[in-house]
Short mmCIF file of C-alpha atoms and ligand atoms in Angstrom, two decimals:
data_model
loop_
_atom_site.label_atom_id
_atom_site.label_comp_id
_atom_site.label_asym_id
_atom_site.label_seq_id
_atom_site.Cartn_x
_atom_site.Cartn_y
_atom_site.Cartn_z
CA MET L 257 -20.49 23.68 -21.25
CA LYS L 258 -17.25 22.94 -19.99
CA LYS L 259 -15.27 20.85 -22.61
CA ILE L 260 -13.08 18.19 -21.09
CA VAL L 261 -10.67 15.83 -22.80
CA ILE L 262 -8.99 12.64 -21.09
CA LEU L 263 -5.78 11.48 -22.80
CA GLY L 264 -5.18 7.16 -22.06
CA ALA L 265 -7.89 4.83 -21.27
CA GLY L 266 -5.37 2.96 -18.73
CA TYR L 267 -6.07 2.32 -15.22
CA ALA L 268 -6.27 6.18 -14.20
CA GLY L 269 -7.95 7.71 -17.51
CA LEU L 270 -11.24 4.98 -17.46
CA MET L 271 -11.68 5.86 -13.63
CA ALA L 272 -11.30 9.85 -14.38
CA ALA L 273 -13.91 9.49 -16.98
CA ASN L 274 -16.38 7.77 -14.88
CA ARG L 275 -16.26 10.10 -12.08
CA LEU L 276 -16.30 13.21 -13.98
CA ALA L 277 -19.74 11.68 -16.04
CA LYS L 278 -21.55 11.79 -12.73
CA LEU L 279 -20.90 14.58 -11.39
CA SER L 280 -21.85 17.07 -13.63
CA ARG L 281 -24.15 17.08 -16.66
CA ASP L 282 -23.24 20.58 -17.98
CA TYR L 283 -19.65 18.22 -18.84
CA GLN L 284 -18.57 17.26 -22.63
CA ILE L 285 -16.14 14.34 -22.06
CA HIS L 286 -14.18 13.23 -24.41
CA LEU L 287 -11.51 9.99 -23.95
CA ILE L 288 -8.71 9.47 -26.19
CA ASN L 289 -7.06 6.00 -26.23
CA GLU L 290 -5.00 4.62 -29.29
CA SER L 291 -6.20 1.19 -28.92
CA GLU L 292 -10.52 0.36 -28.60
CA ASN L 293 -9.95 -1.91 -26.26
CA PHE L 294 -8.61 -1.79 -22.36
CA ILE L 295 -6.04 -3.70 -21.70
CA GLU L 296 -5.49 -5.09 -17.80
CA ARG L 297 -1.96 -4.62 -17.64
CA ILE L 298 -1.58 -6.08 -14.95
CA ARG L 299 -1.79 -9.05 -15.88
CA ASN L 300 0.80 -9.48 -19.14
CA HIS L 301 2.80 -11.48 -17.11
CA GLU L 302 0.27 -14.30 -16.82
CA TYR L 303 -0.29 -13.91 -20.31
CA SER L 304 3.23 -14.29 -21.24
CA ALA L 305 2.75 -17.73 -19.61
CA GLY L 306 0.10 -18.50 -21.78
CA ARG L 307 -3.15 -18.15 -19.72
CA GLU L 308 -6.38 -16.01 -21.21
CA VAL L 309 -6.68 -12.70 -20.71
CA LYS L 310 -9.89 -10.77 -20.78
CA ILE L 311 -9.54 -7.61 -23.67
CA TYR L 312 -12.63 -5.20 -22.16
CA LYS L 313 -14.02 -3.15 -25.06
CA ILE L 314 -13.49 0.66 -23.78
CA ARG L 315 -17.05 1.43 -24.86
CA ASP L 316 -18.30 -1.09 -22.60
CA LEU L 317 -16.31 0.31 -20.01
CA ILE L 318 -17.44 4.03 -19.76
CA SER L 319 -20.71 5.63 -19.15
CA LYS L 320 -22.86 6.61 -22.48
CA ARG L 321 -22.47 10.74 -21.34
CA VAL L 322 -18.23 9.86 -22.24
CA SER L 323 -17.55 10.02 -26.31
CA PHE L 324 -14.61 7.67 -27.27
CA THR L 325 -12.13 8.12 -30.19
CA GLN L 326 -9.62 5.63 -30.88
CA ALA L 327 -6.63 7.03 -32.15
CA LYS L 328 -3.09 8.21 -30.87
CA VAL L 329 -2.15 11.78 -29.63
CA GLU L 330 0.46 13.21 -30.91
CA CYS L 331 0.54 16.44 -30.00
CA LEU L 332 -0.25 18.69 -27.17
CA ASP L 333 -0.01 22.82 -27.42
CA ALA L 334 -0.99 23.97 -23.91
CA LYS L 335 -0.87 27.68 -24.39
CA ASN L 336 -3.73 26.98 -27.46
CA GLN L 337 -5.67 24.09 -25.21
CA THR L 338 -5.50 21.92 -28.45
CA ILE L 339 -4.48 18.23 -29.05
CA SER L 340 -3.09 16.97 -32.12
CA ILE L 341 -3.72 13.23 -33.51
CA ALA L 342 -1.54 11.18 -35.19
CA ASN L 343 -1.82 10.91 -39.33
CA GLN L 344 -4.90 13.50 -39.43
CA ASN L 345 -5.17 17.00 -39.64
CA LYS L 346 -7.07 17.04 -36.53
CA LYS L 347 -6.97 19.29 -33.95
CA ILE L 348 -9.34 19.04 -30.39
CA THR L 349 -9.79 21.61 -28.16
CA TYR L 350 -10.61 21.61 -24.58
CA ASP L 351 -11.37 23.78 -21.76
CA TYR L 352 -9.94 21.42 -18.86
CA LEU L 353 -7.07 17.89 -20.15
CA ILE L 354 -6.44 15.16 -17.96
CA TYR L 355 -3.09 13.80 -19.19
CA ALA L 356 -3.53 9.75 -18.62
CA LEU L 357 -1.29 8.32 -20.81
CA GLY L 358 0.83 5.81 -18.31
CA SER L 359 4.29 4.14 -18.60
CA THR L 360 5.36 2.94 -21.96
CA ASP L 361 8.42 0.55 -22.36
CA HIS L 362 12.10 1.60 -21.98
CA ALA L 363 14.25 -0.33 -24.20
CA LYS L 364 17.55 0.17 -21.99
CA VAL L 365 19.29 -3.28 -22.50
CA GLU L 366 18.79 -4.51 -26.29
CA SER L 367 17.19 -7.81 -27.43
CA SER L 368 15.61 -7.58 -24.23
CA TYR L 369 12.17 -9.06 -23.77
CA SER L 370 9.52 -6.58 -21.75
CA VAL L 371 6.10 -7.23 -20.43
CA ASN L 372 4.87 -3.80 -20.16
CA THR L 373 2.35 -3.80 -23.00
CA LEU L 374 0.32 -6.96 -24.18
CA TRP L 375 2.36 -7.18 -27.40
CA LYS L 376 5.39 -7.34 -25.94
CA ALA L 377 4.15 -10.84 -23.37
CA ASP L 378 2.98 -11.64 -26.70
CA GLU L 379 6.23 -12.06 -28.20
CA LEU L 380 7.81 -13.64 -25.11
CA LYS L 381 4.87 -16.11 -25.41
CA GLN L 382 5.89 -16.84 -28.68
CA ALA L 383 9.94 -16.91 -27.81
CA VAL L 384 9.65 -19.58 -24.72
CA GLN L 385 7.09 -21.88 -26.82
CA ALA L 386 9.19 -21.63 -29.48
CA LYS L 387 11.16 -24.14 -27.81
CA LYS L 388 10.63 -27.02 -25.23
CA SER L 389 13.62 -25.49 -23.46
CA GLY L 390 15.88 -23.45 -22.50
CA SER L 391 17.00 -20.44 -19.78
CA LEU L 392 15.72 -17.11 -18.99
CA TRP L 393 16.84 -14.22 -17.05
CA ILE L 394 15.08 -11.52 -15.45
CA LEU L 395 16.11 -9.09 -15.59
CA GLY L 396 15.54 -6.68 -12.17
CA ALA L 397 13.84 -8.57 -9.64
CA GLY L 398 11.37 -6.15 -8.06
CA LEU L 399 7.64 -7.13 -8.22
CA THR L 400 6.80 -7.50 -11.86
CA GLY L 401 9.98 -9.54 -11.77
CA ILE L 402 9.22 -12.18 -9.31
CA GLU L 403 5.42 -12.41 -10.52
CA LEU L 404 6.83 -13.17 -14.04
CA ALA L 405 9.50 -15.86 -12.71
CA THR L 406 6.96 -17.68 -10.80
CA GLU L 407 4.67 -17.41 -13.28
CA LEU L 408 6.49 -18.66 -16.10
CA LYS L 409 8.05 -21.57 -14.31
CA GLU L 410 5.09 -22.63 -12.85
CA SER L 411 3.75 -23.25 -17.19
CA TYR L 412 7.17 -24.07 -18.79
CA PRO L 413 8.49 -26.22 -16.55
CA GLU L 414 11.19 -27.22 -18.79
CA TRP L 415 13.13 -23.52 -18.73
CA LYS L 416 15.76 -22.87 -16.11
CA ILE L 417 14.52 -19.59 -14.83
CA GLY L 418 16.75 -17.14 -12.78
CA LEU L 419 16.53 -13.78 -11.11
CA LEU L 420 19.14 -10.97 -11.63
CA ASP L 421 19.26 -7.57 -9.53
CA GLN L 422 21.74 -5.05 -9.55
CA LYS L 423 20.10 -4.50 -6.24
CA PRO L 424 19.64 -6.12 -3.01
CA PHE L 425 16.57 -8.46 -2.98
CA ALA L 426 12.92 -7.71 -1.25
CA LYS L 427 15.12 -4.79 0.44
CA ASN L 428 11.80 -2.99 1.27
CA PHE L 429 10.09 -6.27 2.64
CA SER L 430 10.31 -8.24 5.83
CA LEU L 431 12.82 -9.75 6.61
CA LYS L 432 10.08 -13.07 7.13
CA ALA L 433 8.58 -11.94 3.47
CA ARG L 434 12.06 -12.36 2.38
CA ASN L 435 12.80 -15.38 3.60
CA TYR L 436 9.19 -16.51 2.17
CA PHE L 437 10.35 -15.78 -1.69
CA LEU L 438 13.47 -17.37 -0.94
CA GLU L 439 12.49 -20.29 0.17
CA THR L 440 9.93 -19.93 -2.86
CA PHE L 441 12.04 -19.66 -5.82
CA ARG L 442 13.98 -22.84 -3.67
CA LYS L 443 10.95 -25.29 -4.19
CA MET L 444 10.43 -23.93 -7.72
CA LYS L 445 14.39 -24.13 -8.43
CA ILE L 446 14.34 -20.83 -9.45
CA GLU L 447 17.55 -18.81 -9.55
CA LEU L 448 18.19 -15.50 -7.77
CA ILE L 449 21.05 -13.64 -8.34
CA GLU L 450 21.46 -9.96 -6.23
CA SER L 451 23.49 -7.40 -5.61
CA THR L 452 25.49 -8.18 -8.60
CA GLU L 453 26.50 -6.11 -11.37
CA TYR L 454 26.59 -7.59 -14.72
CA ARG L 455 27.16 -7.05 -18.70
CA ILE L 456 25.18 -8.36 -21.35
CA HIS L 457 26.50 -10.17 -24.25
CA GLU L 458 24.82 -11.56 -27.83
CA ASN L 459 24.03 -15.43 -25.45
CA GLY L 460 24.77 -14.42 -21.81
CA ILE L 461 25.46 -12.66 -19.56
CA TYR L 462 28.93 -11.44 -17.46
CA LEU L 463 28.63 -10.98 -13.52
CA ASN L 464 31.16 -8.56 -13.10
CA GLN L 465 32.15 -9.66 -9.38
CA THR L 466 32.56 -13.39 -9.89
CA LYS L 467 33.71 -12.85 -13.79
CA THR L 468 31.56 -15.92 -14.42
CA PHE L 469 29.33 -16.34 -17.68
CA LEU L 470 25.83 -17.32 -17.18
CA GLU L 471 23.91 -18.79 -20.92
CA ALA L 472 21.31 -17.13 -21.33
CA ASP L 473 18.09 -18.05 -24.28
CA LEU L 474 16.08 -14.99 -23.58
CA PHE L 475 16.30 -12.03 -21.52
CA VAL L 476 13.07 -10.19 -19.79
CA GLN L 477 13.84 -6.83 -18.57
CA THR L 478 11.39 -5.65 -16.46
CA PHE L 479 12.76 -2.32 -14.92
CA GLY L 480 12.91 1.12 -15.69
CA PHE L 481 9.25 1.84 -16.84
CA GLN L 482 9.33 5.26 -18.72
CA CYS L 483 6.44 7.44 -19.70
CA SER L 484 5.27 9.26 -23.52
CA ASP L 485 7.74 11.91 -24.34
CA LEU L 486 4.55 14.09 -25.14
CA GLY L 487 4.56 15.84 -22.16
CA ARG L 488 8.76 16.60 -22.87
CA ARG L 489 7.86 17.73 -26.27
CA SER L 490 5.15 19.66 -25.14
CA ASN L 491 7.35 21.99 -23.01
CA LEU L 492 5.85 20.38 -19.89
CA LEU L 493 8.22 20.05 -16.85
CA VAL L 494 9.56 16.08 -16.91
CA ASN L 495 11.92 14.31 -15.11
CA GLU L 496 14.29 11.72 -16.53
CA LYS L 497 11.39 9.24 -16.72
CA ASN L 498 9.31 11.57 -18.83
CA GLN L 499 7.14 11.79 -16.00
CA ILE L 500 4.95 15.74 -15.49
CA LEU L 501 6.17 17.39 -12.60
CA VAL L 502 2.78 17.98 -10.59
CA GLU L 503 1.44 20.08 -7.65
CA PRO L 504 0.09 17.56 -4.71
CA SER L 505 -3.41 18.32 -6.16
CA LEU L 506 -2.09 16.78 -9.74
CA ARG L 507 -2.21 20.27 -11.47
CA VAL L 508 0.42 20.95 -13.80
CA LEU L 509 2.74 23.79 -12.74
CA ASP L 510 2.01 26.61 -15.42
CA TYR L 511 -1.05 25.09 -16.89
CA THR L 512 -4.21 25.74 -14.09
CA ASN L 513 -6.43 23.41 -16.55
CA ILE L 514 -4.32 20.51 -17.00
CA PHE L 515 -4.13 17.30 -14.43
CA VAL L 516 -1.90 14.15 -14.67
CA ALA L 517 -2.81 11.23 -13.38
CA GLY L 518 -1.06 7.51 -13.07
CA ASP L 519 2.33 6.59 -14.12
CA SER L 520 2.88 9.91 -15.83
CA ALA L 521 2.50 11.46 -12.58
CA LEU L 522 4.93 12.90 -10.40
CA VAL L 523 4.44 14.37 -7.41
CA GLN L 524 8.08 15.68 -5.90
CA ASP L 525 8.97 14.11 -2.11
CA SER L 526 5.77 12.13 -2.22
CA ILE L 527 4.70 8.49 -0.95
CA LEU L 528 3.33 7.62 -4.20
CA ARG L 529 5.15 5.31 -6.69
CA MET L 530 3.81 3.73 -10.08
CA GLY L 531 0.95 0.90 -9.81
CA CYS L 532 -2.79 0.95 -10.69
CA VAL L 533 -2.65 1.04 -7.19
CA THR L 534 -2.43 5.05 -6.74
CA ALA L 535 -3.48 5.47 -10.76
CA MET L 536 -7.56 4.15 -10.08
CA PRO L 537 -7.69 7.25 -7.04
CA MET L 538 -5.41 9.49 -8.92
CA GLY L 539 -7.77 9.52 -11.92
CA VAL L 540 -10.45 9.78 -9.57
CA HIS L 541 -9.00 12.92 -7.88
CA ALA L 542 -8.09 14.50 -10.97
CA ALA L 543 -11.67 14.23 -12.04
CA GLU L 544 -13.15 15.65 -8.65
CA MET L 545 -10.07 18.54 -8.87
CA ILE L 546 -11.86 19.47 -12.22
CA HIS L 547 -15.84 20.08 -11.45
CA ARG L 548 -13.72 21.86 -8.57
CA CYS L 549 -11.74 24.29 -10.57
CA ALA L 550 -15.29 24.50 -13.05
CA ASN L 551 -17.54 25.37 -9.89
CA ASP L 552 -14.55 28.20 -8.81
CA ASN L 553 -13.09 26.15 -5.86
CA GLU L 554 -10.00 25.99 -4.84
CA VAL L 555 -8.11 22.66 -5.42
CA GLN L 556 -6.82 20.19 -2.65
CA ASP L 557 -4.13 18.15 -2.65
CA PHE L 558 -4.27 14.31 -3.72
CA SER L 559 -4.53 12.26 -0.40
CA PHE L 560 -3.42 8.43 -0.32
CA GLY L 561 -2.05 5.55 1.98
CA PHE L 562 -0.85 2.18 1.42
CA ALA L 563 -2.05 -0.78 2.98
CA GLY L 564 0.17 -3.62 1.97
CA ARG L 565 1.34 -5.31 -1.44
CA CYS L 566 -0.35 -7.85 -3.10
CA ILE L 567 2.02 -10.34 -5.11
CA SER L 568 1.32 -13.15 -6.59
CA LEU L 569 3.49 -16.14 -6.73
CA GLY L 570 2.09 -18.26 -9.83
CA ARG L 571 -1.31 -19.00 -9.56
CA LYS L 572 -1.35 -21.49 -6.49
CA SER L 573 0.31 -19.02 -4.14
CA GLY L 574 0.98 -15.38 -3.35
CA LEU L 575 2.45 -13.11 -0.60
CA ILE L 576 0.70 -10.15 0.47
CA GLN L 577 3.12 -7.85 2.58
CA MET L 578 1.62 -5.65 5.04
CA THR L 579 2.71 -2.11 5.22
CA ASN L 580 2.09 1.20 7.07
CA SER L 581 0.11 3.82 5.10
CA ASN L 582 4.02 5.32 3.78
CA ASP L 583 4.64 2.27 1.72
CA GLU L 584 7.30 0.94 4.43
CA ALA L 585 6.98 -3.02 5.44
CA LYS L 586 5.50 -4.19 8.16
CA PRO L 587 6.63 -7.32 10.06
CA LYS L 588 3.22 -8.99 9.22
CA MET L 589 2.51 -10.85 5.70
CA ILE L 590 0.06 -13.53 4.65
CA GLY L 591 1.48 -16.52 2.13
CA GLY L 592 0.33 -19.44 0.38
CA LYS L 593 -2.94 -20.30 -1.15
CA LEU L 594 -4.40 -17.72 0.87
CA ALA L 595 -2.52 -14.90 -0.81
CA ALA L 596 -2.70 -16.29 -4.15
CA PHE L 597 -7.01 -15.63 -3.34
CA ILE L 598 -6.42 -12.41 -2.16
CA LYS L 599 -4.65 -10.77 -4.67
CA GLU L 600 -6.61 -12.31 -7.65
CA LEU L 601 -9.45 -10.74 -6.11
CA VAL L 602 -7.80 -7.77 -6.05
CA CYS L 603 -7.37 -7.89 -9.69
CA LYS L 604 -10.96 -8.41 -10.43
CA TYR L 605 -11.34 -5.47 -8.66
CA THR L 606 -10.24 -3.33 -10.40
CA VAL L 607 -12.12 -4.04 -13.31
CA PHE L 608 -14.97 -3.82 -10.93
CA SER L 609 -14.74 -0.80 -9.84
CA ILE L 610 -14.20 1.03 -13.35
CA ARG L 611 -17.81 -0.75 -14.32
CA LEU L 612 -19.49 0.20 -10.74
CA GLU L 613 -18.01 3.87 -11.02
CA ARG L 614 -19.50 3.36 -14.47
CA SER L 615 -22.95 2.14 -13.65
CA PHE L 616 -24.13 3.88 -10.29
CA PRO L 617 -25.26 7.88 -10.08
CA PHE L 618 -23.86 8.20 -6.69
CA ARG L 619 -19.91 8.29 -6.11
CA THR L 620 -18.84 3.98 -5.56
CA TYR L 621 -14.94 4.16 -5.31
CA PHE L 622 -12.82 5.12 -2.14
CA TRP L 623 -9.37 4.73 -0.85
CA PRO L 624 -7.18 5.15 2.73
CA LYS L 625 -6.81 8.89 3.04
CA GLU L 626 -3.24 10.28 4.34
CA LYS L 627 -0.53 12.77 3.41
CA ILE L 628 1.31 11.57 0.42
CA LEU L 629 4.35 13.89 1.63
CA LYS L 630 7.39 12.84 2.84
CA GLU L 631 7.82 14.04 6.25
CA GLN L 632 10.72 16.59 6.37
CA ASP L 633 13.55 16.43 8.33
CA PHE L 634 14.09 20.30 9.50
CA SER L 635 16.57 19.19 12.17
CA LEU L 636 18.72 18.52 9.40
CA ASN L 637 17.64 21.23 7.06
CA SER L 638 18.40 24.12 9.96
CA GLY L 639 21.93 22.59 10.11
CA LYS L 640 22.76 22.92 6.91
CA LEU L 641 21.29 26.53 6.61
CA ALA L 642 23.38 27.42 9.84
CA SER L 643 26.47 26.12 8.94
C1 FAD J 336 3.55 -7.11 -15.83
C2 FAD J 336 2.24 -5.83 -15.04
C3 FAD J 336 2.28 -6.35 -13.52
C4 FAD J 336 1.56 -5.31 -13.20
N1 FAD J 336 1.01 -5.67 -11.48
C5 FAD J 336 1.04 -4.39 -10.80
C6 FAD J 336 -0.03 -4.82 -9.81
O1 FAD J 336 -0.17 -5.84 -9.04
N2 FAD J 336 -0.38 -3.54 -8.79
C7 FAD J 336 0.14 -2.18 -9.36
O2 FAD J 336 -0.53 -1.41 -8.70
N3 FAD J 336 0.51 -2.26 -10.34
C8 FAD J 336 0.65 -2.96 -11.01
N4 FAD J 336 1.68 -2.91 -12.67
C9 FAD J 336 2.18 -1.66 -12.65
C10 FAD J 336 0.33 -0.85 -13.60
O3 FAD J 336 -0.07 -1.83 -14.46
C11 FAD J 336 0.66 0.79 -14.19
O4 FAD J 336 0.95 1.38 -12.87
C12 FAD J 336 -0.78 1.14 -14.21
O5 FAD J 336 -0.93 0.56 -15.97
C13 FAD J 336 -0.52 2.63 -14.42
O6 FAD J 336 -2.23 2.97 -14.74
P1 FAD J 336 -2.31 4.67 -16.04
O7 FAD J 336 -3.54 4.60 -16.11
O8 FAD J 336 -1.06 5.33 -15.61
O9 FAD J 336 -1.34 3.70 -17.58
P2 FAD J 336 -1.90 2.45 -18.15
O10 FAD J 336 -2.63 1.56 -17.77
O11 FAD J 336 -0.64 2.26 -18.91
O12 FAD J 336 -2.61 3.27 -19.02
C14 FAD J 336 -2.41 4.31 -20.41
C15 FAD J 336 -3.07 4.52 -21.19
O13 FAD J 336 -2.52 5.58 -22.39
C16 FAD J 336 -2.82 4.74 -23.71
N5 FAD J 336 -1.29 5.70 -24.69
C17 FAD J 336 -0.19 5.92 -24.34
N6 FAD J 336 -0.15 6.99 -24.86
C18 FAD J 336 -0.79 7.63 -25.80
C19 FAD J 336 -1.09 8.56 -27.01
N7 FAD J 336 0.08 8.67 -27.37
N8 FAD J 336 -2.19 7.71 -27.77
C20 FAD J 336 -3.45 7.64 -26.79
N9 FAD J 336 -3.05 7.02 -26.19
C21 FAD J 336 -2.02 6.34 -25.49
C22 FAD J 336 -2.44 3.32 -23.42
O14 FAD J 336 -2.51 2.62 -24.60
C23 FAD J 336 -2.90 2.84 -22.09
O15 FAD J 336 -4.46 2.38 -22.97
C24 FAD J 336 1.90 -3.74 -13.38
C25 FAD J 336 2.60 -3.78 -14.37
C26 FAD J 336 2.97 -4.88 -15.36
C27 FAD J 336 3.75 -4.58 -16.83
#
């Protein structure tokens, strides 16, 4: 009987566990997660805006064939195929490992809040609710920043909400989508400052270009996700975000029995980005590849294609940006109530998919499959070689 250990019960880990459980009765599957609950991270910004967010018991989301341990993983000894658990003199061995510890926080800006974990989103909620009004600046006007700004403004209209980014806003969206965002911000009275270098001070932000000072009661950082340093400490190859370098099959470069799925995985020169949209299929793929390895079959490259980006703009509106499979924006977008409805369906579909994989003996989760590696520009390369 092969022993398979899965680290992390987020979107990737849960999908991996439920898929493995149906691939063979000969696997002993162990899932380890710090908390006994599954938190829908993609709703953390809703929670900070004072909305109820459902918390699920991990045991209720996994197949009965998966054994679950609530524990913090402290060490990974890849050579000896062993995991150590924090505060316990306990070691767990494995034949195959799926590393799906996701991304945690990145404390780059001191004294800033975050919505990366439910606990942090709760701190933000407490801080906003402690005052009737004030000014709050969101650092980073990416997808999370936009969703958080609109959600907070809808719930706390007395607060002045601003979005600040060093880069140009919505650069990877169509012009129509960018204009839609700007019109939404104008209507909701959300201030946007883009393409501006800034410095954070105790009670505000100094804008370098215009030499102006913005008063701020609270800052929230939404950029720069960082992964657990467990991979780095275990001598696996990692990048500056602690993402583990893997082959396109999601297998770790030096260890043929370790696969990485979700935010913790880095496939170089690929179209993949952190998101539950990629974490879930990666979890399933890692499970399928372990099944192939256990049956002496060759591993296959992970394939995935994007279809669109779904962004909520508060509870009543949203924006769906159509994209090609490489995640590049097409001119077409959907806005308003219909987009809000689609976004909510997509959020519900994540937990529904995990449950569906748990409930049926056959495969239930599928996704668009395209090559994930970016096209190489061979003409440029050959030019360089020739010179
Ligand atoms: C506010 C917000 C909104 C978002 N909205 C979207 C969206 O609309 N669409 C989208 O695609 N993505 C969205 N994301 C990103 C998405 O949430 C992540 O990409 C996704 O959660 C990654 O899944 P994962 O399984 O890799 O990791 P995670 O979901 O982070 O799960 C990792 C699990 O590992 C556990 N863990 C970590 N370290 C240890 C340890 N040492 N020992 C034991 N357990 C450990 C954690 O507790 C967690 O349960 C959003 C993120 C945020 C914060």
